[in-house]
Structure formats: C-alpha cells, structure tokens
Coordinates of C-alpha atoms and ligand atoms in Angstrom, one line a residue:
X1 CA -28.6 6.8 19.1
X2 CA -27.7 3.3 20.7
X3 CA -28.3 0.1 18.9
X4 CA -29.2 -3.0 20.1
X5 CA -26.5 -5.6 21.2
X6 CA -26.7 -9.2 21.3
X7 CA -25.0 -11.7 23.3
X8 CA -22.3 -12.3 20.5
X9 CA -21.4 -8.9 20.8
X10 CA -23.3 -8.2 17.4
X11 CA -25.5 -4.9 17.1
X12 CA -28.5 -4.8 15.0
X13 CA -28.3 -2.8 11.7
X14 CA -29.9 0.7 11.8
X15 CA -30.1 1.1 8.0
X16 CA -29.8 -1.2 5.1
X17 CA -28.7 0.1 1.6
X18 CA -28.1 -1.4 -1.8
X19 CA -25.6 -1.1 -4.9
X20 CA -24.5 -3.3 -7.5
X21 CA -20.8 -2.5 -6.4
X22 CA -19.5 -1.0 -2.8
X23 CA -15.9 0.3 -3.0
X24 CA -14.2 0.6 0.1
X25 CA -11.6 3.4 0.0
X26 CA -11.3 6.5 -1.9
X27 CA -7.6 6.8 -3.2
X28 CA -6.5 6.3 -6.6
X29 CA -7.7 2.6 -6.9
X30 CA -11.1 2.9 -5.4
X31 CA -12.0 6.1 -7.1
X32 CA -10.7 5.0 -10.6
X33 CA -12.7 1.9 -10.2
X34 CA -15.8 3.9 -8.9
X35 CA -15.8 6.2 -11.9
X36 CA -15.4 3.6 -14.5
X37 CA -18.0 1.1 -12.8
X38 CA -20.3 4.2 -13.1
X39 CA -19.3 4.8 -16.5
X40 CA -20.3 1.1 -17.3
X41 CA -23.7 1.9 -15.9
X42 CA -23.4 0.3 -12.4
X43 CA -24.8 1.6 -9.3
X44 CA -21.8 2.7 -6.8
X45 CA -21.3 3.4 -3.4
X46 CA -18.0 4.4 -2.0
X47 CA -17.3 4.3 1.8
X48 CA -14.2 5.8 2.9
X49 CA -13.6 6.1 7.0
X50 CA -12.1 9.3 6.7
X51 CA -12.6 12.3 4.4
X52 CA -12.9 11.4 0.6
X53 CA -9.4 13.1 -0.1
X54 CA -7.8 11.1 3.0
X55 CA -5.3 8.1 2.1
X56 CA -1.9 7.3 0.9
X57 CA -2.4 8.5 -2.4
X58 CA -2.7 12.2 -1.6
X59 CA 0.7 12.1 0.1
X60 CA 2.5 10.5 -3.0
X61 CA 5.5 12.8 -4.0
X62 CA 7.8 11.3 -6.5
X63 CA 5.2 10.5 -9.3
X64 CA 3.8 7.8 -11.8
X65 CA 6.5 5.4 -13.6
X66 CA 5.5 5.5 -17.1
X67 CA 6.8 5.1 -20.5
X68 CA 4.8 7.3 -22.8
X69 CA 4.4 6.7 -26.3
X70 CA 7.1 9.1 -28.3
X71 CA 7.9 10.8 -24.9
X72 CA 10.7 8.6 -23.4
X73 CA 14.5 8.4 -22.8
X74 CA 15.9 7.1 -26.2
X75 CA 16.8 3.6 -25.3
X76 CA 13.9 3.3 -22.9
X77 CA 10.6 1.1 -23.5
X78 CA 7.7 -0.3 -22.0
X79 CA 9.8 -3.6 -21.7
X80 CA 12.6 -1.9 -20.2
X81 CA 10.2 -0.6 -17.6
X82 CA 8.8 -4.3 -16.9
X83 CA 12.4 -5.8 -16.7
X84 CA 13.4 -3.3 -14.1
X85 CA 10.1 -4.1 -12.2
X86 CA 11.0 -7.6 -12.3
X87 CA 14.7 -6.7 -11.0
X88 CA 13.4 -4.8 -8.4
X89 CA 10.7 -7.8 -7.5
X90 CA 13.6 -10.1 -6.6
X91 CA 12.3 -13.1 -8.4
X92 CA 8.8 -13.2 -6.7
X93 CA 6.8 -10.8 -9.6
X94 CA 4.3 -12.7 -11.6
X95 CA 5.7 -11.7 -15.1
X96 CA 2.6 -11.7 -17.0
X97 CA 0.9 -9.2 -14.2
X98 CA 4.0 -7.2 -14.5
X99 CA 3.8 -7.0 -18.4
X100 CA 0.1 -6.2 -18.7
X101 CA 0.1 -3.7 -15.7
X102 CA 3.0 -2.0 -16.9
X103 CA 1.8 -2.2 -20.6
X104 CA -1.4 -0.7 -19.3
X105 CA 0.4 2.6 -18.1
X106 CA 0.3 4.7 -21.2
X107 CA -3.6 4.5 -21.6
X108 CA -4.1 4.6 -17.8
X109 CA -2.4 7.9 -17.4
X110 CA -3.9 9.4 -20.7
X111 CA -7.5 8.6 -19.3
X112 CA -6.2 10.5 -16.0
X113 CA -5.4 13.2 -17.9
X114 CA -8.4 13.2 -19.9
X115 CA -9.9 13.4 -16.6
X116 CA -8.3 16.8 -15.8
X117 CA -4.6 15.9 -14.5
X118 CA -2.3 18.1 -15.1
X119 CA 1.4 17.0 -14.9
X120 CA 4.6 19.3 -14.9
X121 CA 5.9 20.2 -18.4
X122 CA 9.5 19.7 -19.8
X123 CA 9.8 23.4 -20.2
X124 CA 7.3 26.3 -20.3
X125 CA 6.8 26.3 -24.1
X126 CA 6.6 22.4 -24.3
X127 CA 3.7 19.8 -24.5
X128 CA 6.2 17.6 -23.6
X129 CA 6.0 16.3 -19.7
X130 CA 9.1 16.3 -17.6
X131 CA 10.2 13.2 -16.7
X132 CA 12.7 12.2 -13.4
X133 CA 14.4 9.0 -12.5
X134 CA 14.2 7.2 -8.9
X135 CA 15.9 4.1 -7.3
X136 CA 16.0 1.0 -9.6
X137 CA 14.7 2.7 -12.8
X138 CA 17.3 2.4 -15.7
X139 CA 15.9 5.4 -17.4
X140 CA 14.3 9.0 -16.8
X141 CA 10.1 8.0 -17.0
X142 CA 8.8 9.0 -13.8
X143 CA 6.3 11.8 -14.7
X144 CA 5.2 14.3 -11.8
X145 CA 3.0 17.0 -10.7
X146 CA 3.3 19.9 -8.9
X147 CA 7.0 19.3 -8.5
X148 CA 6.9 16.9 -5.8
X149 CA 3.2 17.0 -5.0
X150 CA 2.1 14.1 -7.5
X151 CA -0.5 12.3 -5.4
X152 CA -2.2 15.6 -4.5
X153 CA -2.8 16.0 -8.1
X154 CA -4.1 12.8 -8.9
X155 CA -6.4 12.8 -5.7
X156 CA -7.9 16.2 -6.4
X157 CA -8.8 15.1 -10.2
X158 CA -10.5 12.1 -8.9
X159 CA -12.2 13.4 -6.2
X160 CA -13.6 16.3 -8.5
X161 CA -14.8 13.8 -11.2
X162 CA -16.5 11.8 -8.3
X163 CA -18.3 14.9 -7.5
X164 CA -19.0 15.8 -10.8
X165 CA -20.4 12.7 -11.8
X166 CA -22.4 12.5 -8.5
X167 CA -20.9 9.0 -7.5
X168 CA -22.3 8.4 -4.0
X169 CA -19.6 8.6 -1.5
X170 CA -20.3 7.5 2.1
X171 CA -17.5 9.4 4.2
X172 CA -16.1 8.8 7.7
X173 CA -18.2 5.0 7.8
X174 CA -15.5 2.3 8.3
X175 CA -16.5 -1.0 6.7
X176 CA -16.1 -3.9 9.4
X177 CA -16.7 -7.4 7.9
X178 CA -18.3 -8.9 4.7
X179 CA -21.6 -10.3 4.5
X180 CA -21.6 -13.6 3.2
X181 CA -23.9 -16.4 1.9
X182 CA -24.1 -19.3 3.1
X183 CA -21.9 -20.9 0.2
X184 CA -19.0 -18.1 1.3
X185 CA -19.8 -15.7 -1.4
X186 CA -19.4 -12.0 -0.6
X187 CA -22.5 -9.9 -1.0
X188 CA -21.8 -6.9 0.9
X189 CA -20.1 -5.4 4.1
X190 CA -21.1 -3.9 7.5
X191 CA -19.9 -0.4 8.4
X192 CA -20.0 1.9 11.5
X193 CA -20.3 5.6 11.4
X194 CA -17.9 7.6 13.6
X195 CA -20.4 7.1 16.4
X196 CA -20.8 3.4 16.1
X197 CA -24.1 3.1 14.6
X198 CA -24.0 -0.1 12.5
X199 CA -25.5 -0.1 8.7
X200 CA -25.4 -2.6 5.9
X201 CA -24.4 -2.0 2.3
X202 CA -25.7 -5.3 0.4
X203 CA -23.8 -5.5 -3.1
X204 CA -23.3 -8.8 -5.1
X205 CA -19.4 -7.1 -5.6
X206 CA -17.3 -5.4 -2.9
X207 CA -14.0 -3.7 -3.8
X208 CA -11.3 -3.5 -1.3
X209 CA -9.3 -0.5 -2.3
X210 CA -8.3 0.2 1.5
X211 CA -4.5 1.1 0.8
X212 CA -1.7 -0.1 3.2
X213 CA -0.5 -1.1 6.7
X214 CA 2.2 1.3 7.6
X215 CA 0.7 2.1 10.9
X216 CA 2.0 -1.2 12.1
X217 CA 5.2 0.5 12.7
X218 CA 5.9 3.6 15.3
X219 CA 7.7 5.3 12.1
X220 CA 6.0 5.2 8.8
X221 CA 5.6 7.6 5.6
X222 CA 1.9 6.6 5.7
X223 CA -1.4 8.4 7.0
X224 CA -3.2 7.3 10.1
X225 CA -5.7 5.7 7.7
X226 CA -3.3 2.8 6.5
X227 CA -4.1 0.0 9.2
X228 CA -4.8 -2.8 6.9
X229 CA -8.2 -3.1 7.5
X230 CA -9.1 -4.4 4.0
X231 CA -6.4 -7.1 4.7
X232 CA -8.1 -8.3 7.7
X233 CA -11.4 -8.2 6.2
X234 CA -10.4 -10.0 3.4
X235 CA -9.1 -12.9 5.4
X236 CA -11.8 -12.9 7.9
X237 CA -13.9 -13.6 4.4
X238 CA -12.1 -16.5 3.5
X239 CA -9.7 -14.8 1.1
X240 CA -6.0 -15.7 0.6
X241 CA -3.4 -13.3 1.3
X242 CA 0.2 -13.6 0.1
X243 CA 3.7 -11.8 0.2
X244 CA 2.8 -10.0 3.4
X245 CA 6.4 -10.4 5.4
X246 CA 7.3 -7.6 2.4
X247 CA 7.2 -4.3 3.7
X248 CA 9.0 -1.7 1.7
X249 CA 10.9 0.6 4.1
X250 CA 11.3 4.0 2.5
X251 CA 15.2 4.7 2.7
X252 CA 14.8 8.6 3.5
X253 CA 12.0 10.2 5.9
X254 CA 12.8 13.3 7.5
X255 CA 14.5 12.5 10.6
X256 CA 13.3 14.5 13.8
X257 CA 14.1 13.1 17.3
X258 CA 11.5 11.0 18.6
X259 CA 9.1 11.3 15.9
X260 CA 6.1 9.1 15.8
X261 CA 3.5 8.3 13.3
X262 CA 3.2 9.8 9.9
X263 CA 7.2 11.0 9.1
X264 CA 7.4 13.5 6.1
X265 CA 8.7 11.6 3.1
X266 CA 11.9 12.9 1.4
X267 CA 11.3 11.7 -2.2
X268 CA 13.8 9.5 -3.9
X269 CA 13.3 11.8 -7.1
X270 CA 16.0 14.2 -5.3
X271 CA 18.6 11.3 -5.5
X272 CA 17.4 11.1 -8.7
X273 CA 18.4 14.7 -9.6
X274 CA 22.0 14.2 -7.8
X275 CA 21.6 14.2 -4.1
X276 CA 23.8 11.6 -2.3
X277 CA 23.6 9.8 1.2
X278 CA 26.4 10.4 3.5
X279 CA 26.9 9.6 7.0
X280 CA 27.7 11.6 10.3
X281 CA 31.2 11.7 9.2
X282 CA 30.3 12.7 5.6
X283 CA 31.2 9.5 4.2
X284 CA 29.3 8.4 1.2
X285 CA 26.7 5.6 2.5
X286 CA 26.1 3.8 -1.1
X287 CA 29.7 3.8 -2.2
X288 CA 30.8 0.2 -3.3
X289 CA 27.3 -1.4 -2.1
X290 CA 25.4 -1.2 -5.7
X291 CA 26.3 -0.5 -9.2
X292 CA 23.2 2.3 -9.2
X293 CA 24.9 3.7 -6.3
X294 CA 22.4 6.2 -4.5
X295 CA 19.5 5.1 -7.2
X296 CA 19.8 1.4 -6.2
X297 CA 16.3 -0.2 -5.6
X298 CA 14.9 0.7 -1.9
X299 CA 15.2 -2.5 -0.3
X300 CA 19.1 -2.0 -0.9
X301 CA 19.3 1.6 0.3
X302 CA 17.3 1.0 3.0
X303 CA 19.1 -2.1 4.4
X304 CA 22.6 -0.1 3.4
X305 CA 21.5 3.0 5.7
X306 CA 20.6 0.5 8.4
X307 CA 23.7 -1.3 8.4
X308 CA 25.6 2.3 8.4
X309 CA 23.5 3.5 11.3
X310 CA 24.4 0.2 13.1
X311 CA 28.0 0.6 12.7
X312 CA 28.5 4.4 13.7
X313 CA 31.2 5.2 15.5
X314 CA 30.3 5.5 19.1
X315 CA 27.2 3.4 19.1
X316 CA 24.1 3.1 16.7
X317 CA 22.8 6.1 14.8
X318 CA 19.5 6.9 14.1
X319 CA 19.6 8.7 11.0
X320 CA 22.0 9.7 8.4
X321 CA 22.0 12.5 6.0
X322 CA 21.0 13.5 2.1
X323 CA 22.9 15.8 0.8
X324 CA 21.1 18.0 -1.8
X325 CA 23.0 21.1 -1.4
X326 CA 24.1 20.7 -5.0
X327 CA 20.6 20.6 -6.5
X328 CA 19.7 24.0 -7.9
X329 CA 16.1 25.7 -7.0
X330 CA 15.5 22.9 -4.6
X331 CA 12.6 25.2 -3.1
X332 CA 10.6 25.4 -6.2
X333 CA 11.4 21.7 -7.5
X334 CA 10.4 20.3 -4.4
X335 CA 8.2 22.1 -2.6
X336 CA 6.6 19.7 -0.4
X337 CA 9.9 18.4 0.9
X338 CA 11.6 22.0 1.5
X339 CA 8.3 23.1 3.4
X340 CA 8.7 19.7 5.5
X341 CA 12.6 20.7 6.2
X342 CA 12.0 24.6 6.9
X343 CA 9.3 23.5 9.6
X344 CA 11.8 21.7 11.5
X345 CA 14.7 24.3 10.9
X346 CA 16.5 22.6 8.2
X347 CA 17.7 24.5 5.1
X348 CA 17.9 21.8 2.4
X349 CA 19.9 24.7 0.2
X350 CA 22.5 25.1 2.9
X351 CA 23.0 21.8 4.9
X352 CA 22.4 17.8 4.3
X353 CA 18.8 16.7 5.5
X354 CA 18.5 14.4 8.4
X355 CA 16.9 11.1 7.0
X356 CA 16.1 7.8 8.2
X357 CA 14.0 4.6 6.9
X358 CA 10.3 4.3 7.6
X359 CA 7.6 1.9 6.8
X360 CA 6.5 2.6 3.3
X361 CA 4.5 0.3 1.1
X362 CA 2.9 -3.1 1.6
X363 CA 4.5 -5.3 -1.3
X364 CA 2.0 -8.1 -0.6
X365 CA -2.2 -8.3 0.2
X366 CA -5.2 -10.0 -1.2
X367 CA -4.4 -12.4 -3.8
X368 CA -5.7 -11.0 -7.1
X369 CA -5.7 -11.4 -10.9
X370 CA -4.9 -8.4 -12.8
X371 CA -8.8 -8.0 -12.9
X372 CA -9.0 -7.5 -9.4
X373 CA -10.8 -10.8 -8.7
X374 CA -10.1 -12.5 -5.4
X375 CA -10.2 -16.0 -4.2
X376 CA -13.7 -15.5 -2.9
X377 CA -16.5 -14.9 -5.4
X378 CA -18.0 -11.4 -5.0
X379 CA -14.9 -9.9 -3.1
X380 CA -12.5 -8.2 -5.5
X381 CA -9.2 -6.0 -4.2
X382 CA -7.0 -3.2 -6.0
X383 CA -4.4 -1.0 -5.1
X384 CA -2.3 -1.3 -2.2
X385 CA -4.3 -3.8 -0.3
X386 CA -4.3 -6.3 -3.6
X387 CA -1.0 -8.6 -4.5
X388 CA -1.4 -8.8 -8.2
X389 CA 2.3 -9.9 -8.7
X390 CA 3.4 -6.6 -9.9
X391 CA 5.7 -5.9 -7.1
X392 CA 6.9 -9.3 -5.8
X393 CA 9.4 -8.7 -2.9
X394 CA 9.6 -5.1 -3.4
X395 CA 7.9 -2.7 -5.2
X396 CA 10.0 -0.4 -7.9
X397 CA 9.4 3.2 -7.0
X398 CA 6.3 5.1 -8.5
X399 CA 5.1 1.8 -9.9
X400 CA 1.8 2.0 -7.1
X401 CA -0.1 4.7 -8.6
X402 CA 0.1 3.5 -11.9
X403 CA -1.3 0.0 -10.4
X404 CA -4.1 1.5 -9.1
X405 CA -5.0 3.4 -12.2
X406 CA -4.6 0.4 -14.4
X407 CA -6.3 -2.0 -12.4
X408 CA -8.9 0.1 -10.8
X409 CA -10.3 0.5 -14.6
X410 CA -9.9 -3.3 -15.0
X411 CA -11.5 -4.5 -11.9
X412 CA -14.6 -2.3 -12.7
X413 CA -14.8 -4.1 -16.2
X414 CA -14.5 -7.3 -14.5
X415 CA -17.2 -6.7 -12.0
X416 CA -19.6 -5.5 -14.9
X417 CA -18.5 -8.4 -16.8
X418 CA -19.2 -10.9 -13.7
X419 CA -22.5 -9.4 -13.2
X420 CA -23.6 -9.7 -16.9
X421 CA -22.5 -13.3 -16.9
X422 CA -24.9 -14.0 -13.8
X423 CA -21.8 -15.5 -11.6
X424 CA -22.2 -13.3 -8.5
X425 CA -24.6 -14.0 -5.7
X426 CA -27.7 -12.4 -4.9
X427 CA -27.3 -10.1 -2.0
X428 CA -30.5 -11.1 -0.3
X429 CA -28.8 -14.3 0.8
X430 CA -26.0 -12.5 2.7
X431 CA -25.9 -13.2 6.3
X432 CA -24.5 -10.7 8.8
X433 CA -21.4 -11.9 10.4
X434 CA -22.7 -13.8 14.0
X435 CA -19.5 -12.8 16.0
X436 CA -18.7 -8.9 16.0
X437 CA -15.6 -9.2 18.3
X438 CA -11.9 -9.8 17.3
X439 CA -8.8 -10.1 18.9
X440 CA -7.3 -6.5 19.7
X441 CA -3.7 -6.1 21.0
X442 CA -2.8 -2.5 22.5
X443 CA -1.5 -0.2 19.4
X444 CA 1.3 1.4 21.1
X445 CA 2.8 -2.0 22.2
X446 CA 2.1 -3.5 18.6
X447 CA 4.0 -0.8 17.1
X448 CA 7.2 -0.8 19.4
X449 CA 7.6 -4.8 19.1
X450 CA 6.8 -4.3 15.6
X451 CA 9.6 -1.5 14.8
X452 CA 11.9 -3.4 16.8
X453 CA 12.0 -7.0 15.8
X454 CA 9.4 -6.9 12.8
X455 CA 11.1 -3.9 10.6
X456 CA 14.4 -4.4 8.7
X457 CA 16.8 -7.0 9.9
X458 CA 14.4 -9.5 11.3
X459 CA 15.5 -12.8 13.1
X460 CA 13.7 -16.2 14.6
X461 CA 14.1 -14.7 18.4
X462 CA 12.6 -11.4 17.7
X463 CA 10.1 -12.5 15.5
X464 CA 8.9 -15.0 18.1
X465 CA 8.9 -12.1 20.7
X466 CA 6.4 -10.3 18.5
X467 CA 4.4 -13.5 18.5
X468 CA 4.4 -14.0 22.3
X469 CA 3.8 -10.1 22.9
X470 CA 0.5 -10.5 20.3
X471 CA -0.6 -13.6 22.0
X472 CA -0.3 -12.5 25.7
X473 CA -1.4 -9.1 25.1
X474 CA -4.6 -9.6 22.8
X475 CA -8.1 -9.3 24.3
X476 CA -11.3 -10.1 22.3
X477 CA -13.1 -6.7 21.9
X478 CA -16.2 -5.7 20.3
X479 CA -15.6 -3.9 16.9
X480 CA -18.2 -1.1 18.0
X481 CA -15.8 2.0 17.1
X482 CA -13.5 2.8 14.4
X483 CA -10.6 2.4 16.8
X484 CA -11.2 -1.1 17.7
X485 CA -11.9 -2.3 14.0
X486 CA -8.6 -0.8 13.1
X487 CA -6.8 -2.3 16.1
X488 CA -8.3 -5.6 15.2
X489 CA -7.1 -5.2 11.7
X490 CA -3.2 -4.2 12.8
X491 CA -3.3 -7.3 15.1
X492 CA -4.2 -9.6 12.5
X493 CA -2.2 -8.1 10.1
X494 CA 1.0 -8.3 12.5
X495 CA 0.1 -12.0 13.3
X496 CA -0.1 -12.7 9.5
X497 CA 3.3 -11.1 8.7
X498 CA 5.3 -12.4 11.3
X499 CA 4.1 -16.1 10.7
X500 CA 5.0 -15.5 7.0
X501 CA 8.4 -13.7 7.9
X502 CA 9.2 -16.3 10.6
X503 CA 8.6 -19.3 7.9
X504 CA 10.9 -17.6 5.2
X505 CA 14.4 -18.5 6.3
X506 CA 16.2 -16.3 3.7
X507 CA 16.6 -12.3 2.8
X508 CA 14.8 -11.5 -0.4
X509 CA 13.9 -7.9 -1.4
X510 CA 12.3 -5.8 1.5
X511 CA 12.5 -8.9 3.9
X512 CA 16.0 -8.9 5.5
X513 CA 16.9 -11.5 7.8
X514 CA 19.9 -11.3 10.0
X515 CA 20.1 -14.8 10.8
X516 CA 19.7 -15.9 7.0
X517 CA 21.5 -12.9 5.1
X518 CA 21.4 -14.8 2.0
X519 CA 18.7 -15.2 -0.8
X520 CA 17.7 -19.1 -1.1
X521 CA 16.4 -19.2 -4.7
X522 CA 16.4 -23.1 -4.4
X523 CA 14.4 -23.0 -1.2
X524 CA 12.3 -19.6 -1.4
X525 CA 11.6 -18.5 -5.0
X526 CA 7.4 -18.7 -4.6
X527 CA 5.2 -16.5 -2.4
X528 CA 3.8 -17.8 0.6
X529 CA 0.0 -18.0 0.7
X530 CA -2.1 -17.3 3.9
X531 CA -5.3 -17.8 5.2
X532 CA -7.1 -17.8 8.4
X533 CA -7.6 -21.0 10.0
X534 CA -11.5 -22.1 11.4
X535 CA -10.1 -20.7 15.0
X536 CA -9.3 -17.4 13.2
X537 CA -5.6 -17.8 13.4
X538 CA -3.5 -16.9 10.3
X539 CA -1.8 -20.1 8.7
X540 CA 0.3 -20.6 5.5
X541 CA -0.9 -22.8 2.9
X542 CA 1.6 -25.2 0.9
X543 CA 3.6 -23.0 -1.3
X544 CA 2.0 -23.0 -5.2
X545 CA 2.3 -20.4 -7.4
X546 CA -0.3 -17.5 -6.9
X547 CA -1.5 -17.8 -10.6
X548 CA -3.1 -20.9 -9.8
X549 CA -5.4 -19.6 -7.4
X550 CA -6.3 -16.3 -8.8
Ligands
LIG601 C1 4.6 9.8 1.4 C2 3.9 8.6 0.4 C3 4.5 8.9 -0.8 C4 4.4 7.9 -1.9 N1 4.9 8.3 -3.3 C5 4.4 7.5 -4.4 C6 5.1 8.1 -5.5 O1 5.8 8.6 -5.8 N2 4.7 7.4 -6.6 C7 3.8 6.2 -6.3 O2 3.4 5.5 -7.4 N3 3.3 5.7 -5.3 C8 3.7 6.4 -4.4 N4 3.2 6.2 -2.7 C9 2.6 4.7 -2.6 C10 1.1 5.2 -3.1 O3 0.7 6.4 -2.7 C11 -0.1 4.4 -2.6 O4 0.5 2.8 -2.8 C12 -1.7 4.3 -3.4 O5 -1.7 5.9 -3.5 C13 -2.4 3.3 -2.7 O6 -3.6 3.7 -3.2 P1 -4.7 3.2 -2.9 O7 -6.1 3.5 -3.7 O8 -4.7 1.8 -2.8 O9 -4.9 3.2 -1.1 P2 -5.4 4.8 -0.6 O10 -5.0 6.0 -1.4 O11 -4.4 4.7 0.7 O12 -6.8 5.1 0.2 C14 -7.3 3.8 0.6 C15 -8.8 4.3 1.2 O13 -9.2 3.3 1.9 C16 -10.0 4.0 3.1 N5 -10.2 2.8 3.7 C17 -9.1 2.0 4.4 N6 -9.8 1.5 5.4 C18 -11.3 1.4 5.2 C19 -12.3 0.8 5.7 N7 -12.0 -0.2 7.0 N8 -13.2 1.3 5.7 C20 -13.8 2.2 4.7 N9 -12.7 2.8 4.2 C21 -11.5 2.3 4.4 C22 -9.1 5.2 3.5 O14 -9.9 5.8 4.3 C23 -9.0 5.8 1.7 O15 -9.9 6.3 1.4 C24 3.4 6.7 -1.7 C25 2.9 6.8 -0.6 C26 3.3 7.5 0.7 C27 2.8 7.3 2.1

C-alpha cells in the first residue's frame, strides 16, 4: 500500500489509534512502565521498532547493582552504593536523584522477582543470592542471572508478564515524531511500519524508553536498535537534553580484527573475579593507575587501555588482553563470554582474551525528574534515553538496569497522577508534524568520523572535523523508512554531542579531551543543557542546574 504524500514530504496516516499512555520501547524501562501503568488502570500501548525482546536490555551481562536487605557485605549499605555512584559520576550526578534511585533498588528487584525473575543463588542449598563486584564498586553487590546473562533473564521475565497481562505491543513500528498541540504539549506519536505505512497513536502521555546511542560509533557493545531515536524525537519536540557528551566506552569488548557494529562484551565481572588486563608484552595495564587497579571506574580503565594501545612499542596497537586463565570454571561462570571467545578461536581457560574499548552507554539524554517527567508536558523518558542525574559524567557499572526498574515504575505512577490531576492535554488537539524531512548524514561516514574524532581522546580540531563532515554530507531526507528515521536520529545526536563536547574544555568522567587533560571544577562542574534552535540545530543553553528545569 502506498500512502499519499504532500509537498512537505508528509504522508497521510493510514490509521489512527488511542491510548492513555504510549510507550516507545520494550526494554527494561519500557516494559516495567507499561506493566505498572496497566496495573494502575491505564490503557497502554507499547510500540517497538524491532521484535519485543530486541534492545540493549537482553544483552546486559554483569548484573544489577543493589544492596538487598540482610544480604550484603558486612560493611556495605545503600548509602555506600550511592557514594560509589557519586564518585563514578565525577561531580555531575544529582545527589537527590542518586539517593532516591539507588534507595529504590531493593524494592524494584523484589518486584521483578515477584514477576518471576530468577537470579543466581550463592550456592545450591542457599536462598541467598550470589553477588559479584564490578569496576567502581567498593563491595560485592552485583546480583546476576544465568552466570553472565542477567539482561536476558530481566527481558524474559518482563516480556512473559507483558504477554500474560495482554499489554498490547506493536512490534516493528518505529516512532518518528511527536504529535503536539498548538501550545507545544506532546499528545501522541507518528509511527511507520516496516513497509513505510504511516500511523498515528494519540495519547495524552508519551514515554520514551528507547535506549542508547552506541551505533554512533563503528565498534559498540550495543545492538542495531541503539540509534538515539528517542533523544532526537525529544529534541525535535522541544525538550531539553543534557550530558550528551558523556558516552561511556566499555573497557573490554572482544577484539577481532576489522570488526564492525555490535561486538561481544567481555563483562567487567571477570575482572571482579580476579582477571587482569595486560598488554602485548604481558605488562599489567592498570598497575599504578588507580587505587582500585583493574576494578577502577570504567572511564579510568578505558582511558588507560587507550593510552597503553597508543604507546605500544612499534606503533599503535588496536587491543590489549584480559588474562582470565586463573579463574576456575570460567565456562560455567561466564557462559556467554566463553561462547563468544570460542566462536573466534580463543580459549579463555588457556590464553588471554584479546579486548578493546567500545561505545557502551549514553550517560546523558533527555532531561527528566526521577519520575520521568521531561521539560515538555506530556513527554516522559526513562531508562538509557533519559538523564535523571543518576549517572553524571560516568555510569557506575550495573546501575542502568536498576535505573530502568526504579524509574520505569515511578514514571507509570507520574503519568497516572498527571492524568488524574487533569494536567495533560487532550489528544484531539494534536497536530501532525508539518514537515516530515530531516537532515541525514551517510551512516558509515558518520560512524567513521565519530570513532576517529569523537570517541576517547577528543580535541578541538577533531571535533571541528566531525562538524564539517556532518555539515557537508547531510541531505534533507524524507523520513519514510526505518533507516531514514534512524539515520536522522544519529545525525542529530552526533551534532548535539559534538556541540557539547567542543564547548566542554576539560576532561571529566568519560569525556576525555587530549587538549584539556585536566578536570576543571571551577569552570565545569555543571551539566550542559541542549535544545534545538528554531532552525533545527542543537544549541547549548546557559549552564543552570538541571533540577531547576526538570
Ligand atoms: C552488552 C551490554 C551489556 C550490558 N551490561 C549491563 C549490566 O550488566 N548491568 C546494567 O545495569 N546494564 C548493562 N548494560 C546497559 C543496559 O543493558 C541498558 O542501559 C538498559 O538495558 C537500557 O534499557 P532501556 O529500557 O532504556 O532500553 P533498551 O533495552 O535498549 O530498549 C530500547 C527499546 O526501544 C526500542 N526503540 C528504539 N527506538 C525506537 C523507535 N524510534 N521507535 C520504536 N521503538 C524504538 C527498541 O526497539 C527497544 O525495544 C549493558 C548494555 C550492553 C549493550
């Protein structure tokens, strides 16, 4: 079926549906919110551009960081978990958000277990859960499932409950743009099916739970869906974003020469259980770099590996090694990593694993409160797409599944409360976007230039190269296919990231500037807010504290 198109590149919708809440994304944040919203009596529709289980969530390995009641190291506490989160966040976390989200962890995990999630037990006869440790954590507090398949168990549980509860899920439909009232409130979204047929979902509340931005780079731990669509949609709908320059690079994905796209993760929990990073000569990478050694926060480890690769005798190396040969029963404890290694001919029990850093997690995103409310009425965000203030300049390992569980629950309550209080606009006043085109850069060039100049070790000249390439290579393109929608999102998010990274003339957390290697608290201990100018370019607004706007 082909639909009519007007001179602005706008198609006429073929169908029009209604809900109280439309949730974009079916990962941990989206499904947690959808399930709870339905429990609260709301009519919910989940829209996802892939199959229901596709997203970052199902790839999560290490676990969920949580200090459970009566099940923790002797000197551990929720307050210590919050302190570790603040330390990793390098001065940019919102302390209230950290204490609230981390404090909500035990109850959120208990709810997930009530929904059927099974975490690994400490031993066969014990009801107590096994706990491991990851980078930046001062205690063993990361619970896991299936050894290193935690995300798969979280996603399995939520998908099963969604099916049981008959929460409707529209698969393989991509959200394109928000429907807005003349006053700018969000009251729905336009969506495209895989053949380009346009539909409209009208709802007084739209929740973005659309995940991260890893596909900005050539090598990433993220699956194909991670193209920043939700962040782009929010910016186009007038919302504020912040901290987009902070993209966490995971220190260790499995290195294979010339690999592109999603690379298998080599979880940090392996270092938690004693593995060490070594270079090609066998010298330890982390010795003398940080008091926590191989378990230093991710930004520190990624930067140390990058430095070591650059200083390699004989030129730049493209990988280092993780020596896990001393871990007994590796294949049983880390079955996912073991299988990925074996598939490329590496036996972790007998030889070091070749590893390299890769784009992993978007610390920033759509500015929200801890209840998921954005700066635009009717638009909410939760999970990796949101910037609640939990992660600051660098996420603490295994805090993101936790954030999705906690904020997913809270945002459902916020939507229900806003609806009951009559705060949301009537979807009948929603207007279709008048223009359905956007600047699009060619994806391969964008990924190459972002990997070369916008990854770890940015500088003024390199960031300027990215801007020029994006300026010169973008074409206004109709958003009629999934690929065009994703490419437009990657283009806009890259522009926003480069704008923020160029202005931040310091190194902090996972934003590493080779021309400004030091942290500058006097000038830069604040988030940078970003919005779209009337001409559609990302612009930075004056630095003000995030809690003033969310
Ligand atoms: C390899 C790997 C290992 C990780 N390990 C851990 C770990 O051990 N612990 C931890 O806490 N975190 C971990 N993380 C991070 C964590 O998995 C993610 O941050 C988290 O799962 C994000 O959940 P989410 O609900 O925000 O988004 P996702 O799970 O990414 O889901 C996004 C959803 O949005 C949909 N979507 C996107 N755009 C659109 C659109 N335009 N229209 C419709 N649908 C759309 C997608 O199809 C998908 O359903 C890991 C991540 C990776 C990649």
